[in-house]
Amino acid sequence: MNSKKVNDLCVNSLRCLAVDMVEAANSGHPGLPLGAAPMAYLLWDRFLRHNPKNPNWFNRDRFVLSAGHGSALLYALLHVMGYELPLAEIKKFRQWGSRTPGHPEFGVTVGVETTTGPLGQGFTNGVGMAMAERFLADKFNRDDYPIVDHYTYAIVSDGDLMEGVSSEAASLAGTWKLGKIIYLYDDNHITIDGGTHLSFTEDVGKRFEAYGWHVQRIPDGNDLGAIEKAIRIARKQTNKPSLIMVRTHIGFGSPKQDSASAHGEPLGPEAIKKTKKSLGWPLDKDFYIPEEALIRFRQAVDRGAEEEAKWQKLMERYRREHPDLSLKFEKAIKGALPEDWDDNLPVFNLEDGPLATRSASGKVLNVLAEKMDNLVGGSADLAPSNKTMQLGKSLFGIDDTWGPNVHFGVREHAMAAITNGLALHGGIFPYTGTFLVFSDYMRPALRLAAMMQTRSIFIFTHDSICVGEDGPTHQPVEQLMSLRTIPGLTVIRPADANETTEAWRLALTLPGPVALILTRQKLPVIDRERYTIEGGVARGAYLLSESDPTGVDIFLVVTGSEVHLALDAQIELKNIGIKASVVSMPSWELFEKQPEEYKRSILPPDVPKLAIEAGSTLGWYKYVGSSGDVIGIDRFGVSAPGETICEKFGFSVAEVVSRATRLLNK
Amino acid sequence: MNSKKVNDLCVNSLRCLAVDMVEAANSGHPGLPLGAAPMAYLLWDRFLRHNPKNPNWFNRDRFVLSAGHGSALLYALLHVMGYELPLAEIKKFRQWGSRTPGHPEFGVTVGVETTTGPLGQGFTNGVGMAMAERFLADKFNRDDYPIVDHYTYAIVSDGDLMEGVSSEAASLAGTWKLGKIIYLYDDNHITIDGGTHLSFTEDVGKRFEAYGWHVQRIPDGNDLGAIEKAIRIARKQTNKPSLIMVRTHIGFGSPKQDSASAHGEPLGPEAIKKTKKSLGWPLDKDFYIPEEALIRFRQAVDRGAEEEAKWQKLMERYRREHPDLSLKFEKAIKGALPEDWDDNLPVFNLEDGPLATRSASGKVLNVLAEKMDNLVGGSADLAPSNKTMQLGKSLFGIDDTWGPNVHFGVREHAMAAITNGLALHGGIFPYTGTFLVFSDYMRPALRLAAMMQTRSIFIFTHDSICVGEDGPTHQPVEQLMSLRTIPGLTVIRPADANETTEAWRLALTLPGPVALILTRQKLPVIDRERYTIEGGVARGAYLLSESDPTGVDIFLVVTGSEVHLALDAQIELKNIGIKASVVSMPSWELFEKQPEEYKRSILPPDVPKLAIEAGSTLGWYKYVGSSGDVIGIDRFGVSAPGETICEKFGFSVAEVVSRATRLLNK
């Protein structure tokens, strides 16, 4: 069989598999697979270095389907290439319990590198993956030992390129000269609302050139030769990320070709027949893969095994030549911490304070960085405020250094989505930094971090109205509570420097993402001689200070900067004969994971409770109950010095005493 | 005095006022005012058409300081130009109760057109303002009567241009050919983290040309002649928005010039002396404005009065020539609704159902659009799903029509921030549409809408896991609860088509922004003969169905699509002898505004309560109390048909009955 015929069979196999999947599910997106199958086939067959039998081979090329709605195409590829995704799963597309969900989900399907669907995210994750590759290559590769050496490919759509997050990421990728990024743009001129002339008339290629990308244009998306040539040229661009604009036709071959209705609805039995007919496909077969096509596709299995074997041999030699480095490398790619990573974590004493928790965090980070050289991160242009710099270490991607300090610019959203990519790639412990109020800019990426359970650390400083003069636009109010609503994200708001150390310890060892919520203002260091902290942060909440061994009238349940206020109020309350115990509650999520017995011991149902937190009160009633009260903030802040605001907003000993008294008199 | 000398005095007055403000506050950003004062002075003195004595004159040019951290410059301008902002306020910069907060706040300071500080927002608000101008000009201007005819100017910074939201907005402004946008880019090569070479190396001018903007470059930001010429050229670009890149020096004239430390800290007394010396300013005077400068600045008062008087004369003639149109115009710019606007709002009956609330919303919108031709909005490329199209009406900015239907493309963030600009401009009732899960992309702009109390309607459809096959990336879980944490945003989740009508009625009459939370799936229309709805939505919660006149065992407190489930469960519970009353609670915010007495009558403290809502449970304990329970979702969803998921996640009559029984047996 000649190669043109095999190519056609392969491309049309992918197309028809995808169409049949959508039809069987009666739900999904046939348009993208029909148009983009040729570029996907060509990339996976000719270029993508991957091992279907070991999808986690570390040095594989990464492939991201940023246009996640085209998931059927990705599942078809994984199946035909020999991944552990049998036809039975393909037939259960979008059904309960299947491994072929509506949009690709990391962790659900082998070979899926990241969860995509919300547009712009996959594009940006890919930048993070390429960044990880560059960072690790610089650190571990030695002459003749390119042990980290792979490309990051993606198929991206109009929607991906319209989203602001991809603009942010593209600008950074250009600045960092990430030449191993090769993105194929499925340029089909159609969105859900209609033609791209309705909303997307810009010169995309010129825009990417402005970012410092290498741009190529392919007028016919079915021209495999042109795609192959373009990818070869792109691979030669070592200093520029590549965008290959491939003019395709959504719904190619179907009666709905080039129409918005091809985008997100099943074709229907009649149109499927017409489509298959126009593609020269048998009309009586569903999920059909001709043998010649399958043989061709499955060459990927041997090819992949060979590629990995070659790399394993290289690794063997590398182990001999560079034993220390290779040990470090293998630890890194397993995601393991150095054995003595937390030996020197700082313990803060009374005389170290008062100290902002952001400053304590900066100190902890820098101690960690002495032992860990794969802590990689930075801030969205607030490094001096967020204390995210690793002192004495170099920058990433600037002036030809590839160090761990990253300047993301004022691009919070890309920072978070790139960080997801860094974490997914592996080999790195990534972190970010910005003001808590700007977590709003990052939410879509935070959600995906939580969904994928990537191990990332999101540092948020300036965590309340105590920010002061910058005013309501910079004072978080609802952010803390609304981060707590994200399933799978662990939010920790330490009360002082030592709780901050513990928060970092957890952030590096918990399986999923962690948000650290830190103050701008200085806080006293809580006296560890007097108040136990041991293990308390890990349990989410703990009894910090018992009023009196003989009993308790009221619990003050408090987080972060309000804990020392509660300790002060405790003394005042004692003076007027009220026994108040103080519970420090740095993390709701960790507390929820404790046994019921522990929870009841910390927050006994029958004792009145007053919660104190400089943020939205909305969720607190779960813990204080119907008979409890909350000192919080359910309005926007104001511009004034921080101490004035705190006082005016009721964060004072007098107010705590008054509210506690009122509560007990109810 | 020659004009060069006056110009210098004026520019340096602004510079030194700003520096003195920051110093007095011991907080703020002196760098931008020192660098950008020349362009600001030139724009306000030579071009900006505004009336300091009537800052709300409708046809004024709009000016946005997108780089809101430079607020001292804006306050200085407002003061010297004769706005109602006395020197006493200037001296209280960033203090409690002042009208000169840390970042410009709409509604706090006269002449401030929008709240800025979170970067990229002001840039995008300006696009909305220019869009409003274009829409209203097309609707109301007639030959010889350009009654709506103004520019939208802004000063934007590196940070503004790095943020993705401005990329989205710039692309749309180019597509819509908004020629009356003229943005001055304070191109100072410095960010908080250091030089822009660290994170911002793209070719900004080329990027904006790619969006379809007209771009000019001015090498010396102190060259008033060059700035003046560039603005003149920009005004001639009627089909392209303009970006004028002005090379400035942050902290100009100070010892910190061209350094990051000039950005966000007071200069300190020594550096201020040096700065004033280098600017030829008296060292012994604070807040000093030379008389010659003040005379020049204050020409704005007479000029503004004349400009407005000319326009008022034009309006007088327009009223005579076009009486009907002028009545409409005056109503529109007052933000008033047509008198009979809600006469024909649809009432849905049993036989109209089942009907998704998104479909009901689409019907209501289209009935409203018959009477209101200044309802302007659309969707972020989900118009067919969000039901946001006004049928039979034209598009905005495409093929030279300027109708009310807007295709925002896949740009949720810009959609929201543009909508803030539309609302701030006035004359328009704006709305947006996307899936609820993508509200995450819009959060920074939603927050500002709430802070500014703009009258905007945010339509969010596909409001729960019942979305089904698209899977967890498209299934909102935490969004509903986390929107409720935003102070000042009214969230309404109607239970059926008739509650949807009421929700729209409220959305158009409430003073601030409203989020409408609507289903993808069909819902039964609740029988109005049997169950009262009258006035209930406006009160936030109401007794929809009383179990039994003799008493109640349990309240089912429910929102949106779960209400009909509760009604079904009520019947089952009755069968087993449990008297359950159903409270429909479409809006927490509206409920919170009711008198205590009403609240207690709807949710009596002594009766057990079971809340049911397909979303995060976090805030519900406030209403169900310690003895209550919540059927909700605190994990991500899965991809499968919607009905399967709802059943598996516990949204079934059986589960409600079981949980209610368990609760009563506790």
JSON list of C-alpha atoms in Angstrom, two decimals, chain A residues 27 94-96 101-103 105 115 117-119 121 159 162-164 167-168 171 175 191-193 197-203 206-207 209-211 381-384 395 398 407 409-413 437 440-441 443-444 447 450-451 469-470 472-475 477-479 481-482 485 487 588 618-619 621-622 625-626 634-636 638-641 648, chain B residues 27 94-96 101-103 105 115 117-119 121 159 162-164 167-168 171 175 191-193 197-203 206-207 209-211 381-384 395 398 407 409-413 437 440-441 443-444 447 450-451 469-470 472-475 477-479 481-482 485 487 588 618-619 621-622 625-626 634-636 638-641 648:
[
{"chain": "A", "resi": 27, "resn": "SER", "atom": "CA", "xyz": [-22.84, 14.78, 23.02]},
{"chain": "A", "resi": 94, "resn": "ARG", "atom": "CA", "xyz": [-18.66, 10.94, 28.21]},
{"chain": "A", "resi": 95, "resn": "GLN", "atom": "CA", "xyz": [-20.34, 8.21, 30.28]},
{"chain": "A", "resi": 96, "resn": "TRP", "atom": "CA", "xyz": [-20.34, 7.64, 34.03]},
{"chain": "A", "resi": 101, "resn": "PRO", "atom": "CA", "xyz": [-14.61, 12.15, 29.87]},
{"chain": "A", "resi": 102, "resn": "GLY", "atom": "CA", "xyz": [-16.01, 15.13, 27.97]},
{"chain": "A", "resi": 103, "resn": "HIS", "atom": "CA", "xyz": [-12.79, 17.08, 28.22]},
{"chain": "A", "resi": 105, "resn": "GLU", "atom": "CA", "xyz": [-8.65, 15.02, 32.43]},
{"chain": "A", "resi": 115, "resn": "THR", "atom": "CA", "xyz": [-6.77, 18.82, 32.06]},
{"chain": "A", "resi": 117, "resn": "GLY", "atom": "CA", "xyz": [-11.34, 22.63, 28.32]},
{"chain": "A", "resi": 118, "resn": "PRO", "atom": "CA", "xyz": [-11.31, 26.08, 29.88]},
{"chain": "A", "resi": 119, "resn": "LEU", "atom": "CA", "xyz": [-9.64, 27.85, 27.00]},
{"chain": "A", "resi": 121, "resn": "GLN", "atom": "CA", "xyz": [-5.14, 27.00, 30.04]},
{"chain": "A", "resi": 159, "resn": "GLY", "atom": "CA", "xyz": [-10.59, 30.38, 21.61]},
{"chain": "A", "resi": 162, "resn": "MET", "atom": "CA", "xyz": [-8.51, 34.95, 22.30]},
{"chain": "A", "resi": 163, "resn": "GLU", "atom": "CA", "xyz": [-8.20, 34.30, 26.05]},
{"chain": "A", "resi": 164, "resn": "GLY", "atom": "CA", "xyz": [-5.96, 36.80, 27.80]},
{"chain": "A", "resi": 167, "resn": "SER", "atom": "CA", "xyz": [-1.41, 36.35, 25.56]},
{"chain": "A", "resi": 168, "resn": "GLU", "atom": "CA", "xyz": [0.34, 36.63, 28.88]},
{"chain": "A", "resi": 171, "resn": "SER", "atom": "CA", "xyz": [4.75, 37.08, 25.89]},
{"chain": "A", "resi": 175, "resn": "THR", "atom": "CA", "xyz": [10.96, 36.65, 26.58]},
{"chain": "A", "resi": 191, "resn": "THR", "atom": "CA", "xyz": [-16.30, 29.85, 16.71]},
{"chain": "A", "resi": 192, "resn": "ILE", "atom": "CA", "xyz": [-19.49, 28.81, 18.50]},
{"chain": "A", "resi": 193, "resn": "ASP", "atom": "CA", "xyz": [-21.09, 32.15, 17.69]},
{"chain": "A", "resi": 197, "resn": "HIS", "atom": "CA", "xyz": [-14.92, 37.81, 11.54]},
{"chain": "A", "resi": 198, "resn": "LEU", "atom": "CA", "xyz": [-17.50, 38.41, 14.29]},
{"chain": "A", "resi": 199, "resn": "SER", "atom": "CA", "xyz": [-14.97, 38.73, 17.07]},
{"chain": "A", "resi": 200, "resn": "PHE", "atom": "CA", "xyz": [-11.44, 37.82, 16.02]},
{"chain": "A", "resi": 201, "resn": "THR", "atom": "CA", "xyz": [-10.13, 39.95, 13.20]},
{"chain": "A", "resi": 202, "resn": "GLU", "atom": "CA", "xyz": [-6.65, 40.65, 14.50]},
{"chain": "A", "resi": 203, "resn": "ASP", "atom": "CA", "xyz": [-3.50, 39.53, 12.68]},
{"chain": "A", "resi": 206, "resn": "LYS", "atom": "CA", "xyz": [1.88, 39.37, 13.51]},
{"chain": "A", "resi": 207, "resn": "ARG", "atom": "CA", "xyz": [0.89, 39.42, 17.16]},
{"chain": "A", "resi": 209, "resn": "GLU", "atom": "CA", "xyz": [5.88, 37.73, 15.97]},
{"chain": "A", "resi": 210, "resn": "ALA", "atom": "CA", "xyz": [5.63, 40.75, 18.26]},
{"chain": "A", "resi": 211, "resn": "TYR", "atom": "CA", "xyz": [5.97, 38.39, 21.23]},
{"chain": "A", "resi": 381, "resn": "ASP", "atom": "CA", "xyz": [5.90, 41.73, 39.68]},
{"chain": "A", "resi": 382, "resn": "LEU", "atom": "CA", "xyz": [5.61, 41.96, 43.44]},
{"chain": "A", "resi": 383, "resn": "ALA", "atom": "CA", "xyz": [8.74, 40.05, 44.43]},
{"chain": "A", "resi": 384, "resn": "PRO", "atom": "CA", "xyz": [9.92, 42.62, 46.99]},
{"chain": "A", "resi": 395, "resn": "LEU", "atom": "CA", "xyz": [16.92, 34.34, 37.13]},
{"chain": "A", "resi": 398, "resn": "ILE", "atom": "CA", "xyz": [16.98, 36.37, 31.31]},
{"chain": "A", "resi": 407, "resn": "HIS", "atom": "CA", "xyz": [9.82, 37.26, 37.00]},
{"chain": "A", "resi": 409, "resn": "GLY", "atom": "CA", "xyz": [5.55, 40.36, 35.11]},
{"chain": "A", "resi": 410, "resn": "VAL", "atom": "CA", "xyz": [2.07, 41.63, 35.93]},
{"chain": "A", "resi": 411, "resn": "ARG", "atom": "CA", "xyz": [0.51, 38.39, 34.72]},
{"chain": "A", "resi": 412, "resn": "GLU", "atom": "CA", "xyz": [-1.08, 36.57, 37.65]},
{"chain": "A", "resi": 413, "resn": "HIS", "atom": "CA", "xyz": [-3.22, 34.31, 35.51]},
{"chain": "A", "resi": 437, "resn": "VAL", "atom": "CA", "xyz": [-6.67, 40.23, 46.34]},
{"chain": "A", "resi": 440, "resn": "ASP", "atom": "CA", "xyz": [-9.09, 36.63, 41.64]},
{"chain": "A", "resi": 441, "resn": "TYR", "atom": "CA", "xyz": [-7.03, 36.93, 38.45]},
{"chain": "A", "resi": 443, "resn": "ARG", "atom": "CA", "xyz": [-8.92, 31.51, 39.80]},
{"chain": "A", "resi": 444, "resn": "PRO", "atom": "CA", "xyz": [-9.41, 29.48, 36.62]},
{"chain": "A", "resi": 447, "resn": "ARG", "atom": "CA", "xyz": [-9.30, 25.53, 40.08]},
{"chain": "A", "resi": 450, "resn": "ALA", "atom": "CA", "xyz": [-7.04, 21.68, 42.60]},
{"chain": "A", "resi": 451, "resn": "MET", "atom": "CA", "xyz": [-8.77, 19.43, 40.09]},
{"chain": "A", "resi": 469, "resn": "GLU", "atom": "CA", "xyz": [-3.50, 52.88, 52.35]},
{"chain": "A", "resi": 470, "resn": "ASP", "atom": "CA", "xyz": [-3.75, 51.10, 49.01]},
{"chain": "A", "resi": 472, "resn": "PRO", "atom": "CA", "xyz": [-10.32, 48.57, 48.70]},
{"chain": "A", "resi": 473, "resn": "THR", "atom": "CA", "xyz": [-8.93, 47.56, 45.31]},
{"chain": "A", "resi": 474, "resn": "HIS", "atom": "CA", "xyz": [-5.95, 46.08, 47.11]},
{"chain": "A", "resi": 475, "resn": "GLN", "atom": "CA", "xyz": [-7.64, 44.87, 50.28]},
{"chain": "A", "resi": 477, "resn": "VAL", "atom": "CA", "xyz": [-12.24, 40.71, 51.83]},
{"chain": "A", "resi": 478, "resn": "GLU", "atom": "CA", "xyz": [-13.95, 37.81, 50.09]},
{"chain": "A", "resi": 479, "resn": "GLN", "atom": "CA", "xyz": [-10.85, 36.09, 48.67]},
{"chain": "A", "resi": 481, "resn": "MET", "atom": "CA", "xyz": [-13.41, 32.51, 52.03]},
{"chain": "A", "resi": 482, "resn": "SER", "atom": "CA", "xyz": [-13.83, 32.02, 48.34]},
{"chain": "A", "resi": 485, "resn": "THR", "atom": "CA", "xyz": [-14.79, 26.95, 48.38]},
{"chain": "A", "resi": 487, "resn": "PRO", "atom": "CA", "xyz": [-12.49, 21.59, 46.40]},
{"chain": "A", "resi": 588, "resn": "TRP", "atom": "CA", "xyz": [-10.25, 24.56, 57.47]},
{"chain": "A", "resi": 618, "resn": "LEU", "atom": "CA", "xyz": [-20.03, 33.57, 55.14]},
{"chain": "A", "resi": 619, "resn": "GLY", "atom": "CA", "xyz": [-18.65, 30.14, 55.98]},
{"chain": "A", "resi": 621, "resn": "TYR", "atom": "CA", "xyz": [-21.37, 29.60, 60.88]},
{"chain": "A", "resi": 622, "resn": "LYS", "atom": "CA", "xyz": [-20.45, 26.00, 60.25]},
{"chain": "A", "resi": 625, "resn": "GLY", "atom": "CA", "xyz": [-23.09, 27.27, 65.10]},
{"chain": "A", "resi": 626, "resn": "SER", "atom": "CA", "xyz": [-26.44, 28.97, 65.55]},
{"chain": "A", "resi": 634, "resn": "ASP", "atom": "CA", "xyz": [-18.80, 41.76, 54.67]},
{"chain": "A", "resi": 635, "resn": "ARG", "atom": "CA", "xyz": [-18.15, 45.02, 52.90]},
{"chain": "A", "resi": 636, "resn": "PHE", "atom": "CA", "xyz": [-15.26, 46.47, 50.93]},
{"chain": "A", "resi": 638, "resn": "VAL", "atom": "CA", "xyz": [-11.23, 51.77, 52.61]},
{"chain": "A", "resi": 639, "resn": "SER", "atom": "CA", "xyz": [-7.98, 53.60, 52.05]},
{"chain": "A", "resi": 640, "resn": "ALA", "atom": "CA", "xyz": [-6.33, 54.64, 55.30]},
{"chain": "A", "resi": 641, "resn": "PRO", "atom": "CA", "xyz": [-3.44, 53.49, 57.46]},
{"chain": "A", "resi": 648, "resn": "LYS", "atom": "CA", "xyz": [-12.64, 51.04, 62.75]},
{"chain": "B", "resi": 27, "resn": "SER", "atom": "CA", "xyz": [2.66, 55.97, 51.35]},
{"chain": "B", "resi": 94, "resn": "ARG", "atom": "CA", "xyz": [-4.74, 58.04, 51.68]},
{"chain": "B", "resi": 95, "resn": "GLN", "atom": "CA", "xyz": [-6.25, 58.98, 55.05]},
{"chain": "B", "resi": 96, "resn": "TRP", "atom": "CA", "xyz": [-9.44, 57.78, 56.72]},
{"chain": "B", "resi": 101, "resn": "PRO", "atom": "CA", "xyz": [-7.91, 57.29, 48.50]},
{"chain": "B", "resi": 102, "resn": "GLY", "atom": "CA", "xyz": [-4.84, 55.25, 47.57]},
{"chain": "B", "resi": 103, "resn": "HIS", "atom": "CA", "xyz": [-6.23, 54.30, 44.18]},
{"chain": "B", "resi": 105, "resn": "GLU", "atom": "CA", "xyz": [-12.38, 55.27, 43.36]},
{"chain": "B", "resi": 115, "resn": "THR", "atom": "CA", "xyz": [-12.07, 52.69, 40.00]},
{"chain": "B", "resi": 117, "resn": "GLY", "atom": "CA", "xyz": [-5.63, 49.93, 40.54]},
{"chain": "B", "resi": 118, "resn": "PRO", "atom": "CA", "xyz": [-6.01, 46.27, 39.57]},
{"chain": "B", "resi": 119, "resn": "LEU", "atom": "CA", "xyz": [-4.09, 46.50, 36.32]},
{"chain": "B", "resi": 121, "resn": "GLN", "atom": "CA", "xyz": [-9.14, 47.04, 34.24]},
{"chain": "B", "resi": 159, "resn": "GLY", "atom": "CA", "xyz": [1.43, 46.50, 33.90]},
{"chain": "B", "resi": 162, "resn": "MET", "atom": "CA", "xyz": [0.97, 42.85, 30.42]},
{"chain": "B", "resi": 163, "resn": "GLU", "atom": "CA", "xyz": [-2.38, 41.80, 31.89]},
{"chain": "B", "resi": 164, "resn": "GLY", "atom": "CA", "xyz": [-4.34, 39.47, 29.62]},
{"chain": "B", "resi": 167, "resn": "SER", "atom": "CA", "xyz": [-5.04, 42.05, 25.31]},
{"chain": "B", "resi": 168, "resn": "GLU", "atom": "CA", "xyz": [-8.58, 40.78, 25.02]},
{"chain": "B", "resi": 171, "resn": "SER", "atom": "CA", "xyz": [-8.35, 42.91, 20.11]},
{"chain": "B", "resi": 175, "resn": "THR", "atom": "CA", "xyz": [-12.30, 44.60, 15.57]},
{"chain": "B", "resi": 191, "resn": "THR", "atom": "CA", "xyz": [8.26, 47.67, 36.90]},
{"chain": "B", "resi": 192, "resn": "ILE", "atom": "CA", "xyz": [8.22, 46.92, 40.62]},
{"chain": "B", "resi": 193, "resn": "ASP", "atom": "CA", "xyz": [10.59, 44.01, 40.10]},
{"chain": "B", "resi": 197, "resn": "HIS", "atom": "CA", "xyz": [13.78, 43.58, 30.23]},
{"chain": "B", "resi": 198, "resn": "LEU", "atom": "CA", "xyz": [13.10, 41.14, 33.08]},
{"chain": "B", "resi": 199, "resn": "SER", "atom": "CA", "xyz": [9.61, 40.28, 31.96]},
{"chain": "B", "resi": 200, "resn": "PHE", "atom": "CA", "xyz": [8.35, 42.47, 29.12]},
{"chain": "B", "resi": 201, "resn": "THR", "atom": "CA", "xyz": [10.51, 42.26, 26.03]},
{"chain": "B", "resi": 202, "resn": "GLU", "atom": "CA", "xyz": [7.80, 41.99, 23.39]},
{"chain": "B", "resi": 203, "resn": "ASP", "atom": "CA", "xyz": [7.33, 44.59, 20.67]},
{"chain": "B", "resi": 206, "resn": "LYS", "atom": "CA", "xyz": [3.76, 45.77, 16.70]},
{"chain": "B", "resi": 207, "resn": "ARG", "atom": "CA", "xyz": [1.35, 43.82, 18.88]},
{"chain": "B", "resi": 209, "resn": "GLU", "atom": "CA", "xyz": [-0.76, 47.12, 15.15]},
{"chain": "B", "resi": 210, "resn": "ALA", "atom": "CA", "xyz": [-1.67, 43.44, 14.87]},
{"chain": "B", "resi": 211, "resn": "TYR", "atom": "CA", "xyz": [-4.88, 44.20, 16.78]},
{"chain": "B", "resi": 381, "resn": "ASP", "atom": "CA", "xyz": [-18.87, 33.04, 22.34]},
{"chain": "B", "resi": 382, "resn": "LEU", "atom": "CA", "xyz": [-21.71, 31.08, 23.90]},
{"chain": "B", "resi": 383, "resn": "ALA", "atom": "CA", "xyz": [-24.65, 33.09, 22.61]},
{"chain": "B", "resi": 384, "resn": "PRO", "atom": "CA", "xyz": [-26.67, 30.05, 21.48]},
{"chain": "B", "resi": 395, "resn": "LEU", "atom": "CA", "xyz": [-24.57, 43.41, 15.81]},
{"chain": "B", "resi": 398, "resn": "ILE", "atom": "CA", "xyz": [-19.37, 44.32, 12.63]},
{"chain": "B", "resi": 407, "resn": "HIS", "atom": "CA", "xyz": [-19.96, 39.09, 20.17]},
{"chain": "B", "resi": 409, "resn": "GLY", "atom": "CA", "xyz": [-15.37, 36.19, 21.51]},
{"chain": "B", "resi": 410, "resn": "VAL", "atom": "CA", "xyz": [-13.86, 33.82, 24.05]},
{"chain": "B", "resi": 411, "resn": "ARG", "atom": "CA", "xyz": [-12.90, 36.71, 26.32]},
{"chain": "B", "resi": 412, "resn": "GLU", "atom": "CA", "xyz": [-14.90, 36.52, 29.53]},
{"chain": "B", "resi": 413, "resn": "HIS", "atom": "CA", "xyz": [-12.66, 38.85, 31.47]},
{"chain": "B", "resi": 437, "resn": "VAL", "atom": "CA", "xyz": [-18.02, 28.02, 35.72]},
{"chain": "B", "resi": 440, "resn": "ASP", "atom": "CA", "xyz": [-13.91, 32.57, 37.51]},
{"chain": "B", "resi": 441, "resn": "TYR", "atom": "CA", "xyz": [-12.35, 34.29, 34.49]},
{"chain": "B", "resi": 443, "resn": "ARG", "atom": "CA", "xyz": [-13.86, 37.80, 38.97]},
{"chain": "B", "resi": 444, "resn": "PRO", "atom": "CA", "xyz": [-11.56, 40.84, 39.07]},
{"chain": "B", "resi": 447, "resn": "ARG", "atom": "CA", "xyz": [-15.46, 42.68, 42.08]},
{"chain": "B", "resi": 450, "resn": "ALA", "atom": "CA", "xyz": [-19.70, 45.43, 42.94]},
{"chain": "B", "resi": 451, "resn": "MET", "atom": "CA", "xyz": [-17.36, 48.02, 44.40]},
{"chain": "B", "resi": 469, "resn": "GLU", "atom": "CA", "xyz": [-21.21, 15.38, 29.75]},
{"chain": "B", "resi": 470, "resn": "ASP", "atom": "CA", "xyz": [-18.85, 18.33, 29.49]},
{"chain": "B", "resi": 472, "resn": "PRO", "atom": "CA", "xyz": [-15.82, 18.87, 35.80]},
{"chain": "B", "resi": 473, "resn": "THR", "atom": "CA", "xyz": [-14.07, 21.64, 33.85]},
{"chain": "B", "resi": 474, "resn": "HIS", "atom": "CA", "xyz": [-17.49, 22.86, 32.78]},
{"chain": "B", "resi": 475, "resn": "GLN", "atom": "CA", "xyz": [-19.47, 22.02, 35.90]},
{"chain": "B", "resi": 477, "resn": "VAL", "atom": "CA", "xyz": [-19.40, 23.67, 42.07]},
{"chain": "B", "resi": 478, "resn": "GLU", "atom": "CA", "xyz": [-17.87, 26.48, 44.10]},
{"chain": "B", "resi": 479, "resn": "GLN", "atom": "CA", "xyz": [-18.80, 29.40, 41.83]},
{"chain": "B", "resi": 481, "resn": "MET", "atom": "CA", "xyz": [-21.10, 30.26, 46.80]},
{"chain": "B", "resi": 482, "resn": "SER", "atom": "CA", "xyz": [-18.05, 32.24, 45.95]},
{"chain": "B", "resi": 485, "resn": "THR", "atom": "CA", "xyz": [-18.91, 36.30, 49.02]},
{"chain": "B", "resi": 487, "resn": "PRO", "atom": "CA", "xyz": [-19.92, 42.35, 48.82]},
{"chain": "B", "resi": 588, "resn": "TRP", "atom": "CA", "xyz": [-29.28, 35.43, 49.88]},
{"chain": "B", "resi": 618, "resn": "LEU", "atom": "CA", "xyz": [-19.86, 26.21, 52.83]},
{"chain": "B", "resi": 619, "resn": "GLY", "atom": "CA", "xyz": [-22.17, 29.14, 53.57]},
{"chain": "B", "resi": 621, "resn": "TYR", "atom": "CA", "xyz": [-24.86, 26.66, 57.89]},
{"chain": "B", "resi": 622, "resn": "LYS", "atom": "CA", "xyz": [-25.78, 30.27, 58.54]},
{"chain": "B", "resi": 625, "resn": "GLY", "atom": "CA", "xyz": [-27.97, 26.30, 61.92]},
{"chain": "B", "resi": 626, "resn": "SER", "atom": "CA", "xyz": [-26.10, 23.77, 64.03]},
{"chain": "B", "resi": 634, "resn": "ASP", "atom": "CA", "xyz": [-17.96, 19.78, 47.99]},
{"chain": "B", "resi": 635, "resn": "ARG", "atom": "CA", "xyz": [-16.02, 17.95, 45.31]},
{"chain": "B", "resi": 636, "resn": "PHE", "atom": "CA", "xyz": [-15.57, 18.37, 41.58]},
{"chain": "B", "resi": 638, "resn": "VAL", "atom": "CA", "xyz": [-17.65, 14.15, 36.59]},
{"chain": "B", "resi": 639, "resn": "SER", "atom": "CA", "xyz": [-18.41, 13.70, 32.93]},
{"chain": "B", "resi": 640, "resn": "ALA", "atom": "CA", "xyz": [-21.64, 11.78, 32.36]},
{"chain": "B", "resi": 641, "resn": "PRO", "atom": "CA", "xyz": [-25.22, 12.55, 31.36]},
{"chain": "B", "resi": 648, "resn": "LYS", "atom": "CA", "xyz": [-25.32, 9.83, 41.91]}
]
